[in-house]
PDB file of C-alpha atoms in Angstrom:
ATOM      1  CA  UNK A   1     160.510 -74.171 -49.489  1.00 43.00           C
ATOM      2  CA  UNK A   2     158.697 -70.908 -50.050  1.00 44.00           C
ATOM      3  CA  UNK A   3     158.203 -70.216 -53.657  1.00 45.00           C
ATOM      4  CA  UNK A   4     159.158 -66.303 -54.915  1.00 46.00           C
ATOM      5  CA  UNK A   5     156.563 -66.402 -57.238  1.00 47.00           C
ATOM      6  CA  UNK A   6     153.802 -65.948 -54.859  1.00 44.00           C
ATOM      7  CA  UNK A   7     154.836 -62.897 -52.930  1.00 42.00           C
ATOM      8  CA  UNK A   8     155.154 -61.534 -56.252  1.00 40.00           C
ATOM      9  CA  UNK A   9     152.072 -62.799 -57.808  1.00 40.00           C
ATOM     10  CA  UNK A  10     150.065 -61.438 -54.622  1.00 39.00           C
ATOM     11  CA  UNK A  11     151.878 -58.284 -54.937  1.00 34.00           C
ATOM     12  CA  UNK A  12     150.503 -57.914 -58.719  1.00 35.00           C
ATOM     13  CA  UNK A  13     147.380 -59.002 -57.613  1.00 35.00           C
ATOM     14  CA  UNK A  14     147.097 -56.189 -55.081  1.00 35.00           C
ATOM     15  CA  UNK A  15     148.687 -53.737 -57.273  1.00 33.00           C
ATOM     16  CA  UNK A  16     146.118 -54.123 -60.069  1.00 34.00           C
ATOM     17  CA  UNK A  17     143.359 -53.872 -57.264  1.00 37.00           C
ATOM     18  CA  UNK A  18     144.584 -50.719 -55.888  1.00 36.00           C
ATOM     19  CA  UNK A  19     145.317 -49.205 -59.640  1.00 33.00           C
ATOM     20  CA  UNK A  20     141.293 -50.206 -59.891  1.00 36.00           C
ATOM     21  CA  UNK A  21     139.844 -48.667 -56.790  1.00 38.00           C
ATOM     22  CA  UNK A  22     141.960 -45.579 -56.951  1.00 31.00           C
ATOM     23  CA  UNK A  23     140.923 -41.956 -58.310  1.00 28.00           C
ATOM     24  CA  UNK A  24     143.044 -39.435 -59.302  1.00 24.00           C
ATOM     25  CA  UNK A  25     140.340 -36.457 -59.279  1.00 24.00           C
ATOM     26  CA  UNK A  26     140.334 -33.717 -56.802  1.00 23.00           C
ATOM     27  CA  UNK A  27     138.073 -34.396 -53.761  1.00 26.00           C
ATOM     28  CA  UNK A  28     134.829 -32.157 -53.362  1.00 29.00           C
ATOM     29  CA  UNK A  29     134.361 -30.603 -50.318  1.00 28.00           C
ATOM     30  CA  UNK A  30     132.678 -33.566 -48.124  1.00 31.00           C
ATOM     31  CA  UNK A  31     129.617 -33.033 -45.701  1.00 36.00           C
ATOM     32  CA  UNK A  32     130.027 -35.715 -43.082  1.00 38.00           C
ATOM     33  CA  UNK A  33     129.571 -36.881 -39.740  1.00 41.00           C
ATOM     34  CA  UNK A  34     132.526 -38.052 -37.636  1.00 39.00           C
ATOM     35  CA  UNK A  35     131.880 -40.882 -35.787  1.00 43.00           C
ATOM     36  CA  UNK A  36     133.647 -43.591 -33.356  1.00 39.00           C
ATOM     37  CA  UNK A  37     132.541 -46.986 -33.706  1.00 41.00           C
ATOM     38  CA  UNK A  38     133.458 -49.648 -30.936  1.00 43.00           C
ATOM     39  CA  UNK A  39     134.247 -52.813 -31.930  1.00 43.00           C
ATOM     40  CA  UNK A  40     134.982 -55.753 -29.886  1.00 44.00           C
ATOM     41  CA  UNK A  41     137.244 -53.413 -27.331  1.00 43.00           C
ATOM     42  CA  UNK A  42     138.722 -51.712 -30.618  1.00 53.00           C
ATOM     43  CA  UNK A  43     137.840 -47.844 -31.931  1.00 64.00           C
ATOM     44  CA  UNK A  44     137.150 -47.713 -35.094  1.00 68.00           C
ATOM     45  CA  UNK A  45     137.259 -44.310 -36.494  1.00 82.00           C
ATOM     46  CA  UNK A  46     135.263 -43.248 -39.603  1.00 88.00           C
ATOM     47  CA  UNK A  47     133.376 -40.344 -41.427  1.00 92.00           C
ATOM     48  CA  UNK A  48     129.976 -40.677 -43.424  1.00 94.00           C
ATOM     49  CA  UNK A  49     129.981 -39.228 -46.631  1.00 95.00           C
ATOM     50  CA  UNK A  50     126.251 -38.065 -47.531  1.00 95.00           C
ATOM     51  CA  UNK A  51     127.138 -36.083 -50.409  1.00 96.00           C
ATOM     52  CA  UNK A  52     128.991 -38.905 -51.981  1.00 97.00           C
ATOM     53  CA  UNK A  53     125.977 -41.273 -51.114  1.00 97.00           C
ATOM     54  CA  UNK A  54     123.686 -38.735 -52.609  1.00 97.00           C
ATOM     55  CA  UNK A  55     125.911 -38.035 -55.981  1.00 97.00           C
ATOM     56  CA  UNK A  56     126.181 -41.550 -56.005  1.00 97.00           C
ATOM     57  CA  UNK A  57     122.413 -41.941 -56.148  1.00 98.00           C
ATOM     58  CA  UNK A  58     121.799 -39.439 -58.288  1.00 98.00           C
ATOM     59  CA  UNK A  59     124.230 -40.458 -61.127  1.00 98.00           C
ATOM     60  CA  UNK A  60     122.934 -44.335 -61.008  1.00 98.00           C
ATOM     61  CA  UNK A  61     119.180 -43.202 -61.446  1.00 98.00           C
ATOM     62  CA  UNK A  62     120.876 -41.306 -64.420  1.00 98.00           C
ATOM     63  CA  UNK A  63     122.406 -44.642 -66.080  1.00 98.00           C
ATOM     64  CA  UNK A  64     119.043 -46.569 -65.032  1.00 98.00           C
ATOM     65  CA  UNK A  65     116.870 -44.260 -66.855  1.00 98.00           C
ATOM     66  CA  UNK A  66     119.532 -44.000 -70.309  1.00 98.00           C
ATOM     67  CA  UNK A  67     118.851 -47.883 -69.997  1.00 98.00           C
ATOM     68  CA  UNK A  68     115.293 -47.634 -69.892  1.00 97.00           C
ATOM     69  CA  UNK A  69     115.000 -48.793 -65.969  1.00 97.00           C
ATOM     70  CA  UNK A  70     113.027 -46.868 -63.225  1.00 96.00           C
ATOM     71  CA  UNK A  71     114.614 -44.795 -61.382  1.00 98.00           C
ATOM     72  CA  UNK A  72     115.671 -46.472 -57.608  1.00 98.00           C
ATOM     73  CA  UNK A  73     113.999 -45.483 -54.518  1.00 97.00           C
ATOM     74  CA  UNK A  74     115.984 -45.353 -50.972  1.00 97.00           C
ATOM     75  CA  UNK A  75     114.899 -47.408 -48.675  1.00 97.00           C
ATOM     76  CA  UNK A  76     115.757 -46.710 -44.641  1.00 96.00           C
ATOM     77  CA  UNK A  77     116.024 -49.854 -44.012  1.00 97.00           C
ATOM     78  CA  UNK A  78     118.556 -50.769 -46.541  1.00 97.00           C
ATOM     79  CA  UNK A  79     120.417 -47.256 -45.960  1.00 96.00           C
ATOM     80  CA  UNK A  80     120.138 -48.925 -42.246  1.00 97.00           C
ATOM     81  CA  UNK A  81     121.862 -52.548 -42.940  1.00 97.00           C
ATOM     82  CA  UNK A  82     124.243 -50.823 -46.031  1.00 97.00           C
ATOM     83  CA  UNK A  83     125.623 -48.688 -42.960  1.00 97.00           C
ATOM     84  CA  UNK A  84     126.009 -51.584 -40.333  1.00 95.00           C
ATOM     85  CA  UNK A  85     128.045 -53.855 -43.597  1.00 96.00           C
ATOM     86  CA  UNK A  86     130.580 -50.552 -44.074  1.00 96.00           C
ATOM     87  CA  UNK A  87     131.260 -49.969 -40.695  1.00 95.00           C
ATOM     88  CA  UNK A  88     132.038 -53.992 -40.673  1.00 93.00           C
ATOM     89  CA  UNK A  89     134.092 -53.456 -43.910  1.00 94.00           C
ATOM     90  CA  UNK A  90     136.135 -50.604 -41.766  1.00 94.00           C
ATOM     91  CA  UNK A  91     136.588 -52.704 -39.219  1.00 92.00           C
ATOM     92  CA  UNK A  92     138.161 -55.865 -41.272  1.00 91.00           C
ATOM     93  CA  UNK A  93     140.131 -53.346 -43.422  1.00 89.00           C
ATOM     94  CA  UNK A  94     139.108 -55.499 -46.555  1.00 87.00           C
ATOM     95  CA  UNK A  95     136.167 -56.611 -48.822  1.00 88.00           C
ATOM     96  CA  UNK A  96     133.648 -58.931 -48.432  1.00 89.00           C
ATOM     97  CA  UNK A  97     129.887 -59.739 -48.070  1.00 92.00           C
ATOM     98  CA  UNK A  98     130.001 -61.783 -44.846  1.00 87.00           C
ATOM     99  CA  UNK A  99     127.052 -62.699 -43.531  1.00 89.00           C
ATOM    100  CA  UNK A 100     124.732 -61.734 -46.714  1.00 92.00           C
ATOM    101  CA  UNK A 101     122.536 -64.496 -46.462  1.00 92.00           C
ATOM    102  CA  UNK A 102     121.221 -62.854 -43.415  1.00 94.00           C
ATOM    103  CA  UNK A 103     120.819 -59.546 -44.592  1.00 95.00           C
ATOM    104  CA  UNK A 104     119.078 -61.146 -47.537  1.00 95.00           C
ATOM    105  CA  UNK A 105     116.659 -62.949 -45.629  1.00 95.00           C
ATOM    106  CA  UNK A 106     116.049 -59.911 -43.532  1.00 96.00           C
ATOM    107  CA  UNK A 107     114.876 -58.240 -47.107  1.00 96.00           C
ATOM    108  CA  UNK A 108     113.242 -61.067 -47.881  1.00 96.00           C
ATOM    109  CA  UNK A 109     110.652 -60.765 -44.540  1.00 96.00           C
ATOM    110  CA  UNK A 110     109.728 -57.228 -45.449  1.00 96.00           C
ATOM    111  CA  UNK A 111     108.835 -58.753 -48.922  1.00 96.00           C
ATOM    112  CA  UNK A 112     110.907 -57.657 -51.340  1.00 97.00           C
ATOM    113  CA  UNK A 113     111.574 -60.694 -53.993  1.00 96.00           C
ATOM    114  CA  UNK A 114     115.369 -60.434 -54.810  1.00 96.00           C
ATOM    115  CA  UNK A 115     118.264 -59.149 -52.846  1.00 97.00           C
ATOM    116  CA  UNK A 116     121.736 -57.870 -54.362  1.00 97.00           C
ATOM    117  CA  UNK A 117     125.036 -55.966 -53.071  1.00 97.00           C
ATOM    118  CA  UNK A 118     127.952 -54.638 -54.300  1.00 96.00           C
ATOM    119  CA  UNK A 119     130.686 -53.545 -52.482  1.00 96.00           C
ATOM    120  CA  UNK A 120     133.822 -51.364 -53.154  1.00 96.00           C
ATOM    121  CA  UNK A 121     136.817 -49.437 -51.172  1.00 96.00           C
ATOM    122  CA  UNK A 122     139.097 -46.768 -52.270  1.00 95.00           C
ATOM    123  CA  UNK A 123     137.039 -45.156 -54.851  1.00 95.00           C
ATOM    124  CA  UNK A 124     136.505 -40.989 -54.205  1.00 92.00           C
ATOM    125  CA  UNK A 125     133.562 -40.125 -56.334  1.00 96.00           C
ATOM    126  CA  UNK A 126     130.189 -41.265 -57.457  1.00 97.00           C
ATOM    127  CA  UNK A 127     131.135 -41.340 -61.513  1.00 97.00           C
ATOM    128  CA  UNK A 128     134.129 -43.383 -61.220  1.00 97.00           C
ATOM    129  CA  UNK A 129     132.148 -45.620 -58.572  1.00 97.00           C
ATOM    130  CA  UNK A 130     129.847 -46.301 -61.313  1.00 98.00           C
ATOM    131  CA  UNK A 131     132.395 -46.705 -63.850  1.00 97.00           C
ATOM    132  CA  UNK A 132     134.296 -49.385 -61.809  1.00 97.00           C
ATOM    133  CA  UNK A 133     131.133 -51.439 -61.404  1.00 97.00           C
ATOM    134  CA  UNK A 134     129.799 -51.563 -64.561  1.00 97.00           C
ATOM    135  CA  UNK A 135     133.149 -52.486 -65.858  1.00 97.00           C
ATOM    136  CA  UNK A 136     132.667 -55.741 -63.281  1.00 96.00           C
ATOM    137  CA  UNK A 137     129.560 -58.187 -65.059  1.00 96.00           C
ATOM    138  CA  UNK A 138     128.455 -59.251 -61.324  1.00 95.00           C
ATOM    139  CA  UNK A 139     128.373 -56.029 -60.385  1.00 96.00           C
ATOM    140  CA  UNK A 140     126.858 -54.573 -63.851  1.00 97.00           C
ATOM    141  CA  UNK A 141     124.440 -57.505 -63.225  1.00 97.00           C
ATOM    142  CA  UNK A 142     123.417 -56.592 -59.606  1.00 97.00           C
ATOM    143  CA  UNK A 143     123.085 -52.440 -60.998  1.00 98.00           C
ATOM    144  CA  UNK A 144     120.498 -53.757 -63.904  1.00 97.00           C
ATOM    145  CA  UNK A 145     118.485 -55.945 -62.154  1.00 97.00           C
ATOM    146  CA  UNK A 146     115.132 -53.807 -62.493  1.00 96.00           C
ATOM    147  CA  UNK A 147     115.056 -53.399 -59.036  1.00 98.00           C
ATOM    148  CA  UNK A 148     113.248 -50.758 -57.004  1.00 98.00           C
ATOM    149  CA  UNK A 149     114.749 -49.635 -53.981  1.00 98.00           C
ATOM    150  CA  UNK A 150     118.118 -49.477 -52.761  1.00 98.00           C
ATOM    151  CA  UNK A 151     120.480 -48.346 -49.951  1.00 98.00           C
ATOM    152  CA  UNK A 152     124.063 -47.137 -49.952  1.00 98.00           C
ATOM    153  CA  UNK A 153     126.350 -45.815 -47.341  1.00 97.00           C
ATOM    154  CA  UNK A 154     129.905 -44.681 -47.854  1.00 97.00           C
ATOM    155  CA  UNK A 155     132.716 -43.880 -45.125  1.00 96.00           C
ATOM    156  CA  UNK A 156     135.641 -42.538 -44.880  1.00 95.00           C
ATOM    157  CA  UNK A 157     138.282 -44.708 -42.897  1.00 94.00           C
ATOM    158  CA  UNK A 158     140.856 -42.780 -40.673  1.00 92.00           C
ATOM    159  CA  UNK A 159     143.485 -43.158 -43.428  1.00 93.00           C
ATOM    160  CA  UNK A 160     141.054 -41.359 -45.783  1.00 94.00           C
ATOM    161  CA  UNK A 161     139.794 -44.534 -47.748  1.00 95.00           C
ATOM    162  CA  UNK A 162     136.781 -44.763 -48.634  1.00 96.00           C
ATOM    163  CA  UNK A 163     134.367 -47.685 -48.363  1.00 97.00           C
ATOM    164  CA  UNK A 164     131.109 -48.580 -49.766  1.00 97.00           C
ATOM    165  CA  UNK A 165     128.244 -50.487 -49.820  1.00 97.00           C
ATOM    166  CA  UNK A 166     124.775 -50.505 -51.907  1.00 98.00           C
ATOM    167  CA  UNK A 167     122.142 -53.052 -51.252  1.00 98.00           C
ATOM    168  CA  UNK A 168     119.680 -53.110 -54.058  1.00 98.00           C
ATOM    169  CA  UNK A 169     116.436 -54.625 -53.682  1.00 98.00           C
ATOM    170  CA  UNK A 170     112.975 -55.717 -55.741  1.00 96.00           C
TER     171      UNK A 170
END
């Protein structure tokens, strides 16, 4: 017997995670690069935001600093693998940090000492991305880790959502 509670309760749930990945601001004027991604016979059909990635950037060295932490470098590498993981967000539609453990160890080999991600969807600017995750303590956590370098790579979905990922590394 199927229980009415639990359409409703995952309802709520996804309710309160839209309300917390949504923006009501006006969207700046984007810079970005169309591109179509193949997937396992599928297209998948996305934009890269570089001015969001750079805003982003630029507004989380700005918290770092206010906290007394260095200021992060971008690494290629992890702009690289931060790419690959949002096109693989885009293509699942949803969250998640499959397969981290190898990206981690992948960091690891080029010898940096610790490894952290955060990911998010549906957000449409760099201050309210930061807002969002400090309000999260994993997330808060992975930000104010003293690390050193980082990479982050938001795109746009066909439907206009965004998704992003930032690898941060030490």
């Amino acid at each position: 017997m199927l229980h009415p509670q639990k359409p409703c309760r995952r309802f709520s749930i996804l309710l309160f995670t839209a309300f917390l990945f949504q923006s009501c601001t006006v969207e700046d004027s984007l810079e970005s690069e169309p591109t179509i991604y193949n997937v396992s016979q599928a297209q998948v059909v996305f934009e890269r935001d570089f001015t969001f990635e750079s805003n982003f950037l630029q507004t989380l060295n700005e918290y770092l600093v206010s906290i007394n932490q260095n200021e992060l470098t971008l690494s290629p590498e992890a702009n690289q693998i931060a790419f690959e993981h949002t096109k693989h967000l885009i293509e699942s539609n949803a969250l998640h940090h499959n397969n981290f453990p190898d990206r981690q160890n992948y960091f690891l080999s080029l010898g940096f000492t610790g490894v952290k991600e955060n990911v998010a969807m549906g957000i449409h600017s760099a201050p309210h991305l930061l807002q969002a995750w400090l309000q999260s303590p994993l997330h808060r956590q992975a930000i104010e880790a003293n690390n050193t370098h980082t990479g982050i790579s938001v795109l746009k979905n066909e439907n206009g959502i965004y998704f992003i990922t930032q690898i941060y590394l030490k």
